XYZ file of C-alpha atoms in Angstrom:
741
model
C -17.432 33.912 11.571
C -17.923 30.638 13.417
C -17.650 27.351 11.524
C -21.209 26.623 12.699
C -22.625 29.705 10.948
C -22.327 27.910 7.611
C -24.926 25.346 8.764
C -28.635 25.843 8.170
C -30.994 26.202 11.163
C -31.917 22.505 11.438
C -28.301 21.419 11.007
C -27.297 23.769 13.823
C -29.981 22.314 16.080
C -28.648 18.796 15.362
C -25.099 19.937 16.197
C -25.915 21.876 19.377
C -28.250 19.306 20.992
C -25.586 17.078 22.536
C -27.116 15.507 25.652
C -29.437 12.527 25.725
C -30.823 10.429 22.850
C -31.207 12.206 19.490
C -32.789 11.009 16.233
C -31.680 13.007 13.173
C -33.896 12.224 10.176
C -31.533 13.176 7.367
C -33.061 13.206 3.907
C -30.975 12.307 0.848
C -28.230 14.872 0.177
C -29.028 16.908 3.293
C -25.436 17.111 4.569
C -25.577 14.533 7.357
C -21.821 13.837 7.295
C -21.235 17.574 7.684
C -23.579 17.595 10.680
C -21.816 14.638 12.304
C -18.327 16.099 11.883
C -19.405 19.528 13.188
C -21.173 17.830 16.092
C -17.946 16.071 17.041
C -16.043 19.380 16.826
C -18.699 21.107 18.961
C -18.498 18.401 21.639
C -14.726 18.830 21.916
C -14.383 22.609 21.472
C -17.501 23.918 23.202
C -18.505 21.125 25.589
C -14.998 20.098 26.676
C -15.534 16.403 25.875
C -12.338 14.350 25.562
C -11.801 13.097 21.985
C -11.335 9.516 23.244
C -14.837 9.601 24.771
C -16.430 9.951 21.320
C -17.376 7.106 18.988
C -18.741 7.436 15.429
C -19.968 4.295 13.665
C -20.918 3.824 10.028
C -21.383 0.880 7.657
C -18.702 0.922 4.954
C -14.955 1.461 5.096
C -15.356 4.153 2.430
C -17.833 6.103 4.580
C -15.666 5.645 7.692
C -12.570 6.846 5.825
C -14.407 9.900 4.474
C -15.700 10.745 7.955
C -12.255 10.217 9.470
C -10.666 12.635 6.951
C -13.324 15.279 7.547
C -13.119 14.893 11.338
C -9.317 15.272 11.214
C -9.732 18.389 9.069
C -12.335 20.119 11.232
C -11.178 19.015 14.709
C -7.436 19.145 14.240
C -5.323 18.286 17.301
C -6.567 15.216 19.204
C -8.830 13.951 16.418
C -6.851 10.715 16.130
C -8.248 9.667 19.531
C -11.842 9.726 18.248
C -13.004 6.206 17.369
C -14.356 6.439 13.777
C -15.010 3.039 12.238
C -17.544 0.563 10.876
C -19.665 -1.697 13.083
C -17.577 -4.707 12.144
C -14.217 -2.968 12.619
C -15.287 -1.696 16.049
C -16.336 -5.167 17.127
C -13.135 -6.747 15.798
C -11.039 -4.322 17.875
C -13.001 -5.184 21.001
C -12.914 -8.934 20.346
C -9.172 -8.965 19.593
C -8.714 -7.714 23.139
C -11.327 -9.697 25.061
C -12.624 -12.694 23.072
C -10.513 -15.042 25.185
C -13.182 -14.433 27.852
C -15.555 -16.386 25.567
C -13.135 -19.270 25.073
C -11.610 -18.218 21.737
C -7.982 -17.382 20.956
C -7.432 -13.689 20.253
C -5.926 -14.381 16.805
C -9.239 -15.661 15.411
C -9.848 -15.812 11.644
C -12.700 -13.946 9.912
C -14.539 -16.091 7.355
C -15.885 -14.648 4.116
C -18.843 -16.065 2.156
C -16.735 -18.654 0.305
C -15.225 -19.919 3.558
C -18.704 -20.218 5.083
C -19.937 -22.141 2.060
C -17.022 -24.583 2.335
C -17.835 -25.291 5.994
C -21.574 -25.681 5.272
C -20.838 -28.077 2.405
C -18.688 -30.280 4.673
C -21.358 -30.262 7.388
C -24.104 -31.261 4.927
C -21.929 -34.136 3.741
C -21.297 -35.228 7.321
C -24.993 -35.008 8.268
C -26.170 -36.647 5.012
C -28.178 -33.579 3.985
C -29.065 -33.334 0.292
C -27.663 -30.002 -0.960
C -30.005 -30.124 -3.965
C -32.936 -29.903 -1.577
C -31.202 -27.627 0.962
C -28.800 -25.401 -0.990
C -25.737 -24.087 0.865
C -26.709 -20.459 0.242
C -30.217 -21.040 1.591
C -28.785 -22.550 4.775
C -26.266 -19.690 5.091
C -29.044 -17.104 4.680
C -31.189 -18.779 7.353
C -28.277 -18.907 9.806
C -27.388 -15.264 9.063
C -30.997 -14.192 9.695
C -30.981 -16.035 13.018
C -27.772 -14.269 14.064
C -29.159 -10.891 12.998
C -31.987 -11.482 15.480
C -29.558 -12.805 18.164
C -31.093 -16.283 18.024
C -28.537 -18.863 19.216
C -28.327 -22.444 17.828
C -30.011 -23.755 21.010
C -32.875 -21.232 20.717
C -33.264 -21.991 17.013
C -33.415 -25.714 17.786
C -36.146 -25.090 20.370
C -38.174 -23.011 17.905
C -37.698 -25.632 15.181
C -39.012 -28.399 17.443
C -42.454 -26.752 17.440
C -42.375 -25.735 13.746
C -44.225 -27.727 11.135
C -42.158 -29.265 8.369
C -38.703 -30.770 8.088
C -36.917 -27.608 6.871
C -36.563 -25.708 10.159
C -35.236 -28.785 11.970
C -32.651 -29.392 9.238
C -31.489 -25.769 9.438
C -31.261 -26.120 13.242
C -28.969 -29.177 12.878
C -26.742 -27.380 10.370
C -26.650 -24.167 12.455
C -25.566 -26.088 15.568
C -22.847 -28.015 13.700
C -21.717 -24.860 11.867
C -21.153 -22.867 15.054
C -19.356 -25.811 16.633
C -17.059 -26.044 13.605
C -16.334 -22.311 13.627
C -15.431 -22.480 17.294
C -13.126 -25.428 16.642
C -11.509 -23.484 13.766
C -11.108 -20.409 16.009
C -13.050 -18.513 13.357
C -15.915 -16.023 13.224
C -18.115 -15.085 10.294
C -19.239 -11.474 9.718
C -22.446 -11.902 11.705
C -20.479 -13.364 14.622
C -18.416 -10.193 14.921
C -21.519 -8.366 16.166
C -23.136 -11.312 17.952
C -20.010 -12.249 19.919
C -19.434 -8.640 20.981
C -23.001 -8.482 22.335
C -22.386 -11.824 24.065
C -19.152 -10.420 25.517
C -20.966 -7.348 26.894
C -23.756 -9.450 28.405
C -21.477 -12.029 30.014
C -18.676 -9.690 31.169
C -20.102 -6.594 32.949
C -16.606 -5.235 33.581
C -15.832 -5.190 29.838
C -19.139 -3.454 29.105
C -18.490 -0.908 31.851
C -15.016 -0.195 30.434
C -16.427 0.633 26.986
C -19.398 2.550 28.397
C -16.955 4.800 30.265
C -14.730 5.026 27.207
C -17.527 5.986 24.795
C -19.775 8.507 26.536
C -20.960 10.062 23.266
C -21.953 7.676 20.492
C -23.038 8.597 16.968
C -24.389 6.073 14.444
C -24.652 6.897 10.736
C -27.070 5.137 8.322
C -29.134 3.990 11.304
C -31.963 2.768 9.059
C -29.674 -0.070 7.912
C -29.043 -1.532 11.379
C -30.273 -4.993 12.304
C -31.405 -6.218 15.717
C -27.902 -7.332 16.774
C -26.349 -3.970 15.812
C -29.099 -2.117 17.674
C -28.406 -4.240 20.760
C -24.684 -3.495 20.462
C -25.118 0.305 20.420
C -27.931 0.353 22.978
C -25.760 -1.610 25.457
C -22.873 0.811 24.872
C -25.131 3.850 25.368
C -27.107 2.411 28.312
C -25.098 4.207 31.003
C -24.975 7.792 29.659
C -27.837 7.697 27.096
C -25.913 10.007 24.742
C -26.819 8.102 21.589
C -27.242 10.190 18.444
C -28.498 8.205 15.458
C -28.642 9.612 11.931
C -30.623 8.018 9.159
C -33.422 8.143 6.645
C -36.253 5.634 6.885
C -37.003 6.375 3.208
C -33.603 4.880 2.315
C -33.938 1.618 4.261
C -33.262 -0.889 1.451
C -31.344 -3.733 3.079
C -34.097 -5.916 4.522
C -32.565 -8.880 2.660
C -29.383 -8.354 4.719
C -31.311 -8.244 7.977
C -31.853 -4.465 8.269
C -34.773 -3.725 10.584
C -36.586 -0.509 9.637
C -38.340 -0.747 13.017
C -35.097 0.429 14.659
C -35.509 3.927 13.204
C -39.324 4.048 13.064
C -39.570 2.945 16.708
C -36.595 4.883 18.114
C -38.780 7.138 20.287
C -40.472 4.090 21.837
C -37.113 2.731 23.017
C -35.876 6.203 24.006
C -39.003 8.220 25.005
C -36.896 11.305 25.829
C -35.387 11.368 22.339
C -35.121 14.675 20.483
C -36.205 14.316 16.810
C -34.657 16.693 14.227
C -35.482 16.649 10.489
C -32.965 17.664 7.818
C -35.028 18.306 4.685
C -32.908 20.785 2.716
C -31.109 18.947 -0.087
C -27.763 20.256 -1.414
C -27.316 17.665 -4.166
C -30.159 17.672 -6.682
C -32.370 19.999 -8.693
C -35.904 20.704 -7.443
C -37.520 18.703 -10.278
C -35.580 15.571 -9.275
C -36.587 16.072 -5.620
C -40.228 16.645 -6.570
C -40.243 13.320 -8.423
C -38.644 11.554 -5.434
C -41.132 13.128 -2.989
C -44.120 12.114 -5.139
C -42.972 8.486 -5.358
C -42.078 7.974 -1.700
C -45.234 9.558 -0.298
C -47.105 6.431 -1.477
C -45.440 4.498 1.376
C -47.377 4.277 4.634
C -44.574 3.018 6.921
C -42.487 6.192 7.045
C -41.889 9.413 8.957
C -43.245 12.433 7.127
C -40.671 14.723 5.487
C -40.355 16.579 2.184
C -37.064 17.301 0.453
C -36.496 20.797 -0.946
C -33.519 22.691 -2.307
C -32.251 26.193 -2.990
C -30.749 24.828 -6.243
C -32.282 25.580 -9.636
C -35.491 23.927 -10.840
C -33.474 22.027 -13.449
C -34.427 19.857 -16.416
C -37.581 17.752 -16.256
C -37.216 14.010 -15.701
C -36.575 12.309 -19.063
C -38.608 9.174 -19.832
C -37.846 6.882 -22.772
C -39.685 3.690 -23.681
C -38.159 1.269 -26.197
C -39.292 -1.850 -27.982
C -36.657 -4.032 -26.270
C -33.616 -4.021 -24.001
C -31.129 -3.823 -26.896
C -32.596 -0.510 -28.080
C -32.615 0.782 -24.505
C -28.892 0.014 -24.124
C -28.127 1.434 -27.588
C -29.886 4.708 -26.802
C -28.148 5.166 -23.435
C -24.726 4.408 -24.936
C -25.371 6.966 -27.675
C -26.670 9.582 -25.234
C -23.569 9.260 -23.033
C -21.255 9.435 -26.073
C -23.008 12.602 -27.234
C -22.854 14.330 -23.830
C -19.148 13.530 -23.445
C -18.394 14.625 -27.019
C -20.189 17.927 -26.466
C -18.269 18.515 -23.234
C -21.415 18.465 -21.070
C -20.178 15.578 -18.882
C -17.162 13.318 -18.404
C -17.694 9.557 -18.386
C -17.312 9.489 -14.590
C -20.273 11.892 -14.271
C -22.608 9.229 -15.685
C -24.045 6.170 -13.977
C -26.477 3.452 -15.057
C -28.524 1.926 -12.252
C -30.618 -1.227 -12.522
C -32.513 -3.634 -10.288
C -30.546 -6.857 -10.976
C -26.945 -7.640 -11.957
C -28.093 -9.543 -15.050
C -29.194 -6.273 -16.667
C -25.569 -5.135 -17.079
C -24.758 -7.467 -20.007
C -26.476 -5.456 -22.764
C -24.865 -2.235 -21.569
C -21.437 -3.881 -21.522
C -21.854 -5.067 -25.109
C -22.973 -1.643 -26.358
C -20.222 0.151 -24.423
C -17.532 -2.102 -25.887
C -18.797 -1.391 -29.405
C -18.956 2.351 -28.739
C -15.529 2.413 -26.987
C -17.067 3.832 -23.803
C -14.885 3.104 -20.731
C -16.940 1.570 -17.935
C -16.673 -0.234 -14.626
C -19.151 -2.629 -13.056
C -19.449 -2.071 -9.317
C -19.995 -5.237 -7.317
C -18.434 -7.604 -9.857
C -15.847 -10.196 -8.800
C -14.237 -8.827 -5.667
C -10.447 -8.632 -5.921
C -10.146 -10.711 -2.740
C -12.447 -13.423 -4.132
C -10.067 -14.318 -6.981
C -8.454 -17.747 -6.788
C -4.815 -16.669 -6.647
C -5.552 -14.087 -3.929
C -7.605 -16.535 -1.852
C -4.828 -19.156 -2.162
C -2.124 -16.818 -0.859
C -4.395 -15.430 1.871
C -5.185 -19.018 2.913
C -1.438 -19.611 3.383
C -1.210 -16.459 5.485
C -4.280 -17.479 7.531
C -2.783 -20.933 8.161
C 0.466 -19.371 9.342
C -1.453 -16.925 11.565
C -4.111 -19.322 12.902
C -3.445 -23.001 12.222
C -6.843 -23.925 13.709
C -8.521 -22.624 10.541
C -9.344 -25.938 8.832
C -10.834 -24.247 5.749
C -7.601 -22.373 4.983
C -5.424 -25.449 5.621
C -7.469 -27.700 3.321
C -7.471 -25.058 0.575
C -3.687 -24.933 0.241
C -2.451 -28.363 1.329
C -2.170 -29.267 -2.374
C -1.295 -25.793 -3.689
C 1.129 -26.376 -5.326
C 0.436 -30.076 -5.907
C 2.003 -32.299 -3.253
C 0.395 -35.603 -4.196
C -1.710 -35.764 -1.033
C -4.845 -37.618 -2.123
C -8.452 -37.402 -0.957
C -8.122 -40.736 0.877
C -5.204 -39.392 2.926
C -7.079 -36.203 3.765
C -10.131 -38.229 4.779
C -8.079 -40.330 7.202
C -6.538 -37.197 8.728
C -10.006 -35.693 9.178
C -11.302 -38.877 10.817
C -8.388 -38.760 13.264
C -9.049 -35.063 13.996
C -12.755 -35.785 14.632
C -11.978 -38.771 16.858
C -9.639 -36.781 19.103
C -11.447 -33.424 18.903
C -8.470 -31.554 17.463
C -8.037 -29.256 14.469
C -7.192 -30.620 11.027
C -3.739 -29.025 11.123
C -3.013 -30.503 14.557
C -3.874 -33.912 13.119
C -1.465 -33.260 10.229
C 1.276 -32.545 12.776
C 0.552 -35.925 14.363
C 0.470 -37.756 11.000
C 3.077 -40.308 12.115
C 0.692 -41.404 14.895
C -2.263 -42.070 12.557
C -2.159 -45.862 12.052
C -4.278 -45.908 8.868
C -2.127 -43.358 7.063
C 0.847 -45.567 6.243
C 3.164 -44.055 3.638
C 0.815 -41.052 3.273
C 2.429 -39.485 6.329
C 5.657 -38.923 4.358
C 3.780 -36.654 1.929
C 2.145 -34.691 4.748
C 5.367 -34.029 6.668
C 6.955 -31.493 4.224
C 3.790 -29.368 4.254
C 3.726 -29.218 8.069
C 7.450 -28.366 8.188
C 6.872 -25.622 5.611
C 4.074 -23.999 7.676
C 5.977 -24.405 10.969
C 9.028 -22.714 9.469
C 6.958 -19.671 8.523
C 5.154 -19.643 11.881
C 8.526 -19.384 13.595
C 9.466 -16.395 11.410
C 6.311 -14.248 11.910
C 7.936 -11.939 14.458
C 11.028 -11.395 12.282
C 9.370 -10.740 8.919
C 7.166 -7.840 7.840
C 3.837 -8.768 6.220
C 5.215 -7.842 2.788
C 8.394 -9.869 3.325
C 6.400 -12.869 4.530
C 4.126 -12.697 1.473
C 7.052 -12.367 -0.948
C 8.850 -15.285 0.699
C 5.682 -17.388 0.521
C 5.319 -16.668 -3.190
C 8.964 -17.545 -3.805
C 9.074 -20.786 -1.799
C 5.710 -22.142 -2.997
C 6.686 -21.392 -6.587
C 3.201 -19.951 -7.138
C 4.225 -17.210 -9.579
C 6.786 -19.474 -11.279
C 3.975 -21.895 -12.161
C 1.888 -19.057 -13.590
C 4.850 -17.806 -15.649
C 5.288 -21.323 -17.039
C 1.627 -21.298 -18.178
C 2.362 -18.147 -20.223
C -1.305 -17.341 -20.917
C -3.164 -14.034 -20.753
C -5.099 -15.339 -17.759
C -1.861 -16.315 -15.977
C -0.387 -12.861 -16.640
C -3.518 -11.229 -15.196
C -3.197 -13.415 -12.094
C 0.442 -12.375 -11.641
C -0.678 -8.738 -11.855
C -3.248 -9.442 -9.125
C -0.557 -10.997 -6.927
C 1.623 -7.918 -7.468
C -1.339 -5.819 -6.360
C -1.668 -7.930 -3.184
C 2.012 -7.246 -2.404
C 1.307 -3.517 -2.916
C -1.647 -3.824 -0.546
C 0.592 -5.412 2.109
C 3.136 -2.603 1.712
C 0.517 0.169 1.981
C -1.031 -1.555 5.011
C 2.341 -1.470 6.789
C 2.789 2.207 5.914
C -0.637 3.138 7.313
C -1.018 0.828 10.338
C 0.093 1.998 13.776
C 1.170 -1.497 14.825
C 1.298 -3.673 11.676
C 0.918 -7.428 12.105
C -0.117 -10.463 10.068
C -3.394 -10.696 12.024
C -4.044 -7.002 11.431
C -3.462 -7.339 7.689
C -5.799 -10.330 7.377
C -8.401 -8.480 9.433
C -8.251 -5.390 7.198
C -8.561 -7.492 4.054
C -11.558 -9.359 5.495
C -13.440 -6.139 6.238
C -13.158 -4.545 2.782
C -16.462 -4.081 0.906
C -17.048 -4.054 -2.881
C -18.092 -0.430 -3.119
C -14.875 0.635 -1.363
C -12.998 -0.214 -4.559
C -14.643 2.625 -6.550
C -11.890 5.120 -7.319
C -12.997 8.733 -7.733
C -10.179 9.311 -10.225
C -11.402 6.671 -12.707
C -12.966 8.375 -15.739
C -15.440 5.587 -16.474
C -19.183 5.207 -16.605
C -20.274 3.229 -13.535
C -22.774 0.390 -13.925
C -24.324 -0.894 -10.711
C -27.407 -2.204 -8.987
C -29.559 0.259 -7.079
C -28.409 -1.326 -3.813
C -24.760 -0.627 -4.684
C -25.558 2.996 -5.573
C -26.629 4.032 -2.090
C -24.363 6.746 -0.706
C -23.147 7.810 -4.164
C -24.140 10.733 -6.400
C -23.719 11.542 -10.097
C -24.588 14.543 -12.292
C -26.211 12.310 -14.940
C -28.121 9.159 -13.947
C -29.952 6.542 -16.040
C -32.456 4.330 -14.213
C -32.934 1.408 -16.609
C -35.490 -1.395 -16.719
C -38.347 0.592 -15.192
C -41.052 -2.006 -15.802
C -43.483 -3.865 -13.574
C -41.970 -7.326 -13.202
C -38.418 -5.961 -13.295
C -38.720 -3.021 -10.917
C -40.720 -3.616 -8.811
C -39.885 -7.294 -9.152
C -42.451 -9.895 -10.152
C -42.191 -11.634 -6.761
C -42.949 -8.352 -4.990
C -46.014 -7.729 -7.175
C -47.527 -11.196 -6.645
C -46.452 -11.401 -2.976
C -48.830 -10.717 -0.143
C -46.522 -8.591 2.034
C -47.117 -4.842 1.423
C -43.847 -4.089 3.232
C -41.928 -5.677 0.345
C -43.499 -3.229 -2.123
C -42.650 -0.361 0.227
C -39.019 -1.479 0.270
C -38.968 -1.581 -3.552
C -40.385 1.964 -3.583
C -37.678 3.098 -1.178
C -35.143 1.576 -3.575
C -36.642 3.666 -6.390
C -36.415 6.748 -4.156
C -32.717 6.004 -3.555
C -32.150 5.682 -7.320
C -33.886 8.974 -8.138
C -32.006 10.893 -5.442
C -28.593 9.748 -6.767
C -29.065 12.215 -9.654
C -27.745 15.744 -9.288
C -28.623 17.442 -12.595
C -30.220 15.011 -15.031
C -32.259 11.844 -14.555
C -33.394 9.551 -17.355
C -35.877 6.732 -16.672
C -36.094 4.028 -19.342
C -38.321 1.018 -19.985
C -38.730 -1.657 -22.668
C -42.009 -3.013 -24.029
C -40.489 -6.488 -24.239
C -37.429 -7.973 -22.560
C -35.647 -11.332 -22.672
C -35.607 -12.919 -19.190
C -34.123 -16.410 -18.667
C -34.417 -17.106 -22.402
C -38.078 -16.082 -22.645
C -39.578 -12.855 -23.980
C -41.636 -10.981 -21.396
C -44.055 -8.127 -22.115
C -44.206 -5.701 -19.212
C -46.112 -2.547 -18.367
C -44.273 0.647 -17.493
C -43.291 0.570 -13.802
C -45.917 1.797 -11.348
C -43.176 3.965 -9.834
C -42.987 5.996 -13.051
C -46.770 6.300 -13.068
C -46.529 7.792 -9.556
C -44.516 10.760 -10.891
C -46.832 13.643 -11.961
C -46.990 14.139 -15.727
C -45.834 17.778 -15.510
C -42.450 16.682 -14.082
C -41.699 14.319 -16.993
C -40.470 15.068 -20.516
C -41.198 12.327 -23.054
C -38.986 11.311 -25.922
C -37.253 14.523 -26.952
C -34.464 16.748 -25.672
C -35.476 19.642 -23.357
C -35.708 23.032 -25.087
C -32.764 24.403 -23.125
C -30.369 22.028 -24.915
C -28.595 23.692 -27.861
C -28.909 20.830 -30.316
C -30.209 21.198 -33.883
C -33.848 20.118 -33.951
C -34.913 17.465 -36.434
C -38.286 16.985 -38.128
C -40.329 14.967 -35.673
C -40.996 11.419 -36.931
C -44.417 9.928 -36.429
C -43.742 7.401 -33.661
C -42.044 7.957 -30.314
C -39.529 5.178 -30.864
C -38.695 6.241 -34.435
C -38.011 9.757 -33.143
C -35.621 8.453 -30.459
C -33.922 6.099 -32.916
C -33.387 8.876 -35.478
C -32.084 11.269 -32.812
C -29.684 8.616 -31.571
C -28.325 7.807 -35.039
C -27.830 11.442 -36.009
C -26.219 12.766 -32.826
C -23.998 9.835 -31.944
C -22.749 8.454 -35.229
C -23.031 11.176 -37.868
C -21.126 10.416 -41.113
C -19.056 13.565 -40.638
C -17.830 12.301 -37.304
C -16.502 9.078 -38.810
C -15.067 10.299 -42.118
C -12.089 8.087 -42.974
C -8.814 9.599 -44.181
C -6.313 6.900 -45.059
C -2.964 7.203 -43.344
C -0.114 8.094 -45.671
C 2.087 5.170 -44.621
C 2.467 3.868 -41.069
C 5.275 4.615 -38.629
C 5.102 1.069 -37.240
C 5.095 -2.472 -38.586
C 4.241 -6.042 -37.529
C 6.076 -6.951 -34.322
C 6.512 -3.346 -33.155
C 5.397 -2.223 -29.687
C 2.801 0.557 -29.863
C 0.726 2.640 -27.466
C -3.025 3.373 -27.707
C -4.477 6.306 -25.737
C -7.074 4.045 -24.064
C -5.843 0.438 -24.322
C -2.207 1.094 -23.316
C 0.762 -0.779 -24.801
C 0.608 -3.773 -27.112
C 2.321 -5.618 -29.968
C 1.230 -5.277 -33.611
C 0.146 -8.718 -34.861
C -1.020 -7.908 -38.403
C -1.593 -4.997 -40.833
C -4.050 -5.361 -43.739
C -4.470 -2.715 -46.480
C -8.247 -2.420 -46.791
C -8.239 0.158 -49.581
C -9.846 3.029 -47.658
C -7.693 2.452 -44.572
C -5.246 0.051 -42.939
C -6.773 -2.506 -40.542
C -4.329 -3.066 -37.657
C -4.502 -6.019 -35.237
C -2.819 -5.363 -31.875
C -2.383 -7.684 -28.882
C -2.641 -5.309 -25.904
C -1.096 -6.233 -22.550
C -4.219 -5.457 -20.519
C -7.263 -5.872 -22.794
C -6.183 -8.590 -25.244
C -6.429 -8.516 -29.042
C -8.186 -5.612 -30.807
C -8.729 -4.852 -34.522
C -8.951 -1.176 -35.504
C -8.519 1.244 -38.388
C -5.185 3.056 -38.333
C -6.725 6.522 -38.844
C -8.950 6.062 -35.762
C -6.471 4.182 -33.585
C -3.704 6.835 -33.763
C -1.165 4.270 -32.542
C 2.276 5.508 -31.606
C 5.355 3.348 -31.902
C 7.371 2.925 -28.716
C 11.073 2.982 -29.434
C 13.352 0.821 -27.334
């Protein structure tokens, strides 16, 4: 039996049609990754295409890694030559080789959002722009949008000259100064990675020709999320051989705010008139009831390509809908429902996910989960690489790698404190500006700055420190360099001296960074400091989700794309929350269509059970709002929805039905989740540990007993845990075990 026989008819057509432009409209859960990997195998095994002539591009490192593993598995020998990576990683590899053609050094730095904000703030100060009127993030968003559309600073300035109002002209001034500063710092932001690669292709025909010959077959995943610059990048690459296969779902285009242009997928046949269009509509993930609900919601959009998801899976449970009086009761119900399902062995914690429209909605769930001892993880919280101690050490490494990076140099010149004051730094900057050199170069010439005086003596040790490390790059591994940096700066020693819980957590983070450096060196073909910094810069939030973590995941609907869970809760389904108030009162129907696509994405994350919840009143920015049930729920036919009680298939003892819907839900919650029998207290007959002993808790790990109080019915034990801080608990519930030395 051929490996292709396991594909359905439409999947086979997508695999076997290899020549010319192809548009694969892949509905949610329709096996598009499987199609892409089999297509690559078919090209190599049946069509005789060289592995190094194939390129597969996706958006996240997680998706690229998954595709890489599956390609290696199905293709076998030679698969390592296939270029499987994200847009940004692909462009970085090309720019590392050829960006000197555009006047940059090849060891450029990649700026994250915080670095960009620092540069913008300095520029606003220099140009006397009021950041209360023009916020840094607003300016950054405007510049990013311009880059997404391949609008250069000069073109933006020209457009602004004819625009009414002062805003566009101010943005044009900042954009021009920002790009000039980045160039001087030998740095690129994320948008530049794409823009500069397009610029490289357009200005260097020989470079473009090299990559066109190299990549004769190009496949792009999640095509609905591409912006104008990304489309230009792939269309230039595919211009010579036209073998561009794009896979996507216009119904899942939800990143307009990041510059995604849904017109790229809706208008694909206009750009490539000979394109073959193939629809994948069979879903392998969800029950038919969940798909019916998704189909009914999304069909209300006009700007879409017609397709209907179906499955050979069972019909499944109806969609559950619960409406509560407020957000607290909503969170309480969901916490209780998850506890019950885990207790009954129906699901593990990791099988459950709570999705919501805005990050602010997570707070109530966190509070309820802490009370109910439900392990959870918020996706898209503070990124590991955005923490202060990590950014400080990375700034040292960036300075050693690329001393032109003014942002990195200024961040660590007084870390640890070296007594270099703001006045001294200002004089160095003035000198750098006057002579058109980098800030670090000016520091190296501190003795020649006449206004600096005795300040130059404080600057000199810092420069010598950096120069010493720069001279050792070729002799030290990345891990050795990082460990030596930590030792000689005394960074960890200072944290140890603080001796606080926060300081201990920071030391743990630094240890994790060392582990990251070690694993990078194990995995990289040709490890280098530049390569390590590049890999760190390209890591996305969602890539940190570990499949092995047995926790409930809490995340926004945008973060949930690409994931799937047996049991999903879509919370806050009210007009004004989802869809948002601004979308409802706005005059652009496309915004409402994007919100509906976001709802479609949320519904199709569910595999077996989907619960939609709403509150009659909700506290927003300190004020109580009264909202109607979301129009998206009203778009789901009544026969697909079960209101307020468990489906008949569930083997749970039925209770007398209370009069009101909410009272019924409240009573069900109290009985099933916290029955008196469940929490019957049996006092421990003496404890095997005492105050000062080290103990282990099955969930919280190790800690030290701080106090024991005899409460009559049970002992109340206070433990200071290493990872989660101080907790009070009853001995009979805690089941603490003493750790003997």
